[in-house]
mmCIF file of C-alpha atoms in Angstrom:
data_model
loop_
_atom_site.group_PDB
_atom_site.id
_atom_site.type_symbol
_atom_site.label_atom_id
_atom_site.label_comp_id
_atom_site.label_asym_id
_atom_site.label_seq_id
_atom_site.Cartn_x
_atom_site.Cartn_y
_atom_site.Cartn_z
ATOM 1 C CA MET A 1 160.499 63.948 125.567
ATOM 2 C CA GLY A 2 157.605 64.858 123.363
ATOM 3 C CA GLU A 3 155.502 67.995 123.366
ATOM 4 C CA ASP A 4 152.217 66.066 123.792
ATOM 5 C CA ALA A 5 153.151 65.051 127.340
ATOM 6 C CA GLU A 6 150.967 65.653 130.369
ATOM 7 C CA LEU A 7 151.527 69.134 131.791
ATOM 8 C CA VAL A 8 151.471 70.006 135.495
ATOM 9 C CA PRO A 9 151.280 73.469 137.042
ATOM 10 C CA VAL A 10 154.482 74.673 138.680
ATOM 11 C CA GLU A 11 155.269 77.612 140.930
ATOM 12 C CA ILE A 12 158.159 79.961 140.227
ATOM 13 C CA VAL A 13 160.124 79.818 143.474
ATOM 14 C CA GLY A 14 162.736 82.320 142.380
ATOM 15 C CA VAL A 15 166.242 82.843 141.131
ATOM 16 C CA ARG A 16 169.271 81.547 143.036
ATOM 17 C CA GLN A 17 172.994 81.824 142.416
ATOM 18 C CA HIS A 18 175.445 79.129 143.428
ATOM 19 C CA LEU A 19 178.345 81.110 144.838
ATOM 20 C CA ALA A 20 181.040 78.491 144.257
ATOM 21 C CA ASP A 21 180.605 78.175 140.491
ATOM 22 C CA GLU A 22 178.562 81.344 139.875
ATOM 23 C CA GLU A 23 175.809 79.417 138.063
ATOM 24 C CA ILE A 24 172.343 80.968 138.191
ATOM 25 C CA VAL A 25 169.182 78.883 138.272
ATOM 26 C CA VAL A 26 165.484 79.579 138.332
ATOM 27 C CA LEU A 27 163.628 77.134 140.539
ATOM 28 C CA LEU A 28 160.215 75.730 139.625
ATOM 29 C CA LEU A 29 158.223 73.757 142.196
ATOM 30 C CA ASP A 30 155.680 71.070 141.419
ATOM 31 C CA PRO A 31 153.720 71.206 144.692
ATOM 32 C CA ASP A 32 151.964 67.883 144.067
ATOM 33 C CA SER A 33 155.116 65.805 143.652
ATOM 34 C CA GLU A 34 157.185 68.117 145.900
ATOM 35 C CA LEU A 35 159.905 68.177 143.265
ATOM 36 C CA LEU A 36 161.969 71.268 142.510
ATOM 37 C CA VAL A 37 163.135 71.757 138.910
ATOM 38 C CA PRO A 38 166.317 73.858 138.631
ATOM 39 C CA ILE A 39 166.868 75.481 135.236
ATOM 40 C CA LEU A 40 170.250 77.007 134.472
ATOM 41 C CA ILE A 41 169.775 80.553 133.123
ATOM 42 C CA GLY A 42 171.792 83.592 132.123
ATOM 43 C CA ALA A 43 172.284 86.749 134.157
ATOM 44 C CA ALA A 44 169.986 88.886 131.962
ATOM 45 C CA GLU A 45 167.119 86.417 132.252
ATOM 46 C CA ALA A 46 167.740 86.058 135.991
ATOM 47 C CA SER A 47 167.470 89.822 136.347
ATOM 48 C CA ALA A 48 164.263 89.883 134.268
ATOM 49 C CA ILE A 49 162.685 87.150 136.402
ATOM 50 C CA ALA A 50 163.795 88.563 139.754
ATOM 51 C CA SER A 51 162.705 92.115 138.936
ATOM 52 C CA ALA A 52 159.265 90.913 137.802
ATOM 53 C CA GLN A 53 158.854 88.863 140.982
ATOM 54 C CA ALA A 54 159.825 91.903 143.051
ATOM 55 C CA GLY A 55 157.371 94.119 141.151
ATOM 56 C CA ILE A 56 160.118 96.426 139.913
ATOM 57 C CA VAL A 57 159.050 98.460 136.902
ATOM 58 C CA PRO A 58 161.994 99.865 134.927
ATOM 59 C CA PRO A 59 161.818 103.493 133.777
ATOM 60 C CA ARG A 60 162.069 102.277 130.164
ATOM 61 C CA PRO A 61 160.861 98.881 128.951
ATOM 62 C CA MET A 62 163.372 96.058 128.998
ATOM 63 C CA THR A 63 163.170 93.299 126.357
ATOM 64 C CA HIS A 64 160.522 91.179 128.110
ATOM 65 C CA ASP A 65 158.474 94.271 128.941
ATOM 66 C CA LEU A 66 158.710 95.371 125.316
ATOM 67 C CA LEU A 67 157.521 91.967 124.074
ATOM 68 C CA ARG A 68 154.599 92.078 126.539
ATOM 69 C CA ASP A 69 153.657 95.552 125.302
ATOM 70 C CA VAL A 70 153.869 94.455 121.630
ATOM 71 C CA LEU A 71 151.635 91.426 122.257
ATOM 72 C CA ILE A 72 149.065 93.619 123.972
ATOM 73 C CA ALA A 73 149.281 96.267 121.209
ATOM 74 C CA VAL A 74 148.502 93.691 118.503
ATOM 75 C CA GLY A 75 145.487 92.437 120.438
ATOM 76 C CA SER A 76 146.987 89.307 121.920
ATOM 77 C CA GLY A 77 148.336 88.272 125.244
ATOM 78 C CA LEU A 78 149.765 85.232 126.908
ATOM 79 C CA THR A 79 147.465 82.435 128.066
ATOM 80 C CA ARG A 80 150.137 80.243 129.586
ATOM 81 C CA VAL A 81 153.732 79.115 129.343
ATOM 82 C CA GLU A 82 154.671 75.482 128.830
ATOM 83 C CA ILE A 83 158.037 73.903 129.627
ATOM 84 C CA THR A 84 157.692 71.111 127.094
ATOM 85 C CA ARG A 85 160.864 69.068 127.049
ATOM 86 C CA LEU A 86 164.454 68.616 128.104
ATOM 87 C CA GLU A 87 166.964 67.703 125.394
ATOM 88 C CA ASP A 88 170.691 67.401 126.009
ATOM 89 C CA GLY A 89 170.385 69.470 129.170
ATOM 90 C CA VAL A 90 168.427 72.256 127.424
ATOM 91 C CA PHE A 91 164.880 73.103 128.541
ATOM 92 C CA HIS A 92 162.473 73.935 125.720
ATOM 93 C CA ALA A 93 159.335 76.002 126.199
ATOM 94 C CA ALA A 94 156.422 77.516 124.348
ATOM 95 C CA LEU A 95 154.481 80.728 124.779
ATOM 96 C CA VAL A 96 150.794 79.998 124.212
ATOM 97 C CA LEU A 97 149.264 83.199 122.895
ATOM 98 C CA ARG A 98 145.687 84.215 123.660
ATOM 99 C CA THR A 99 144.968 84.342 119.921
ATOM 100 C CA GLY A 100 145.973 80.682 119.548
ATOM 101 C CA PRO A 101 149.492 80.407 118.159
ATOM 102 C CA ARG A 102 152.333 78.759 120.066
ATOM 103 C CA VAL A 103 155.745 80.411 119.942
ATOM 104 C CA ASP A 104 158.944 78.466 120.617
ATOM 105 C CA SER A 105 160.934 79.960 123.486
ATOM 106 C CA ARG A 106 163.793 79.404 125.862
ATOM 107 C CA ALA A 107 162.445 78.361 129.247
ATOM 108 C CA SER A 108 163.994 81.360 131.008
ATOM 109 C CA ASP A 109 162.402 83.851 128.595
ATOM 110 C CA ALA A 110 159.063 82.070 128.845
ATOM 111 C CA ILE A 111 159.153 82.277 132.653
ATOM 112 C CA ALA A 112 160.010 85.992 132.510
ATOM 113 C CA MET A 113 157.027 86.521 130.193
ATOM 114 C CA ALA A 114 154.672 84.493 132.393
ATOM 115 C CA LEU A 115 155.516 86.734 135.333
ATOM 116 C CA ARG A 116 154.756 89.843 133.292
ATOM 117 C CA PHE A 117 151.374 88.497 132.203
ATOM 118 C CA GLY A 118 150.533 86.812 135.497
ATOM 119 C CA CYS A 119 149.745 83.613 133.636
ATOM 120 C CA PRO A 120 150.366 80.010 134.694
ATOM 121 C CA VAL A 121 153.535 78.065 134.010
ATOM 122 C CA LEU A 122 152.984 74.419 133.148
ATOM 123 C CA CYS A 123 155.731 71.837 132.916
ATOM 124 C CA SER A 124 155.824 68.447 131.313
ATOM 125 C CA ALA A 125 155.335 65.825 134.028
ATOM 126 C CA GLU A 126 158.152 63.861 132.383
ATOM 127 C CA VAL A 127 160.502 66.854 132.684
ATOM 128 C CA VAL A 128 159.579 67.208 136.361
ATOM 129 C CA ALA A 129 160.242 63.505 136.914
ATOM 130 C CA VAL A 130 163.612 63.572 135.130
ATOM 131 C CA ALA A 131 164.992 66.955 136.230
ATOM 132 C CA GLY A 132 163.202 67.425 139.548
ATOM 133 C CA VAL A 133 164.963 67.107 142.874
ATOM 134 C CA GLU A 134 163.220 66.273 146.114
ATOM 135 C CA VAL A 135 162.280 69.181 148.344
ATOM 136 C CA ARG A 136 163.504 68.521 151.851
ATOM 137 C CA THR A 137 162.007 70.366 154.746
ATOM 138 C CA THR A 138 164.423 71.544 157.369
ATOM 139 C CA THR A 139 164.137 70.518 160.993
ATOM 140 C CA SER A 140 162.858 73.959 161.931
ATOM 141 C CA GLU A 141 160.110 73.714 159.294
ATOM 142 C CA GLN A 142 159.168 70.281 160.590
ATOM 143 C CA ASP A 143 159.122 71.591 164.165
ATOM 144 C CA LEU A 144 156.968 74.525 163.123
ATOM 145 C CA GLU A 145 154.503 72.222 161.367
ATOM 146 C CA ARG A 146 154.346 69.947 164.433
ATOM 147 C CA PHE A 147 153.689 73.021 166.626
ATOM 148 C CA ARG A 148 150.905 74.191 164.273
ATOM 149 C CA ARG A 149 149.248 70.767 164.530
ATOM 150 C CA PHE A 150 149.529 71.007 168.315
ATOM 151 C CA LEU A 151 147.885 74.460 168.307
ATOM 152 C CA ASP A 152 145.072 73.182 166.108
ATOM 153 C CA ALA A 153 144.304 70.391 168.594
ATOM 154 C CA VAL A 154 144.955 72.062 171.961
ATOM 155 C CA THR A 155 142.093 73.343 174.155
ATOM 156 C CA PRO A 156 142.171 75.707 177.147
ATOM 157 C CA GLU A 157 141.390 72.736 179.414
ATOM 158 C CA ASP A 158 144.717 71.186 178.422
ATOM 159 C CA PHE A 159 146.414 73.939 180.439
ATOM 160 C CA THR A 160 144.339 73.519 183.612
ATOM 161 C CA THR A 161 146.557 72.412 186.502
ATOM 162 C CA GLY A 162 144.185 73.014 189.400
ATOM 163 C CA VAL A 163 146.648 75.509 190.871
ATOM 164 C CA GLU A 164 145.989 79.226 190.622
ATOM 165 C CA PRO A 165 148.920 81.456 189.521
ATOM 166 C CA ASP A 166 149.107 83.016 193.013
ATOM 167 C CA ASP A 167 149.494 79.549 194.582
ATOM 168 C CA GLN A 168 152.679 78.603 192.714
ATOM 169 C CA GLY A 169 154.907 79.038 195.739
ATOM 170 C CA GLY A 170 157.070 81.683 194.060
ATOM 171 C CA PRO A 171 158.000 85.026 195.609
ATOM 172 C CA GLU A 172 154.654 86.517 194.563
ATOM 173 C CA GLY A 173 152.688 83.752 196.278
ATOM 174 C CA ARG A 174 154.406 84.026 199.660
#
């Protein structure tokens, strides 16, 4: 998978741990294709991603915070993060600096940096196609969506029965 591939924007869904085998993944969602890309990550990177998503600011800078501060101090920043390829089960990424250079990175570190800079994460469309899994909506989500469509289309006249509430024949109407 080459680095000149088409890139698509992805959303960082969050970090999840599989309890049975204790593997940790960060989940990226391509909303257009509705594919979820799970990337296996380490505990330190998971913590860095989760704390940034939660808006937790450590009392002293952690590694990703330190790198952010150094980039800002030298007059740069992060324009975007690119997940460029998948080789032998390893995701490769690049930090695209505001001053122009691209810096090779592990995908997990790149995602942690993107969260700290509030910049977009782009993923190779080929990586999404190969590693992505279909997002399935649950029955309750489908029911909720069907109910929302109903509410969008319903009018007050749809509830007119011709019978006033006092005429229902219940204890109050007798």
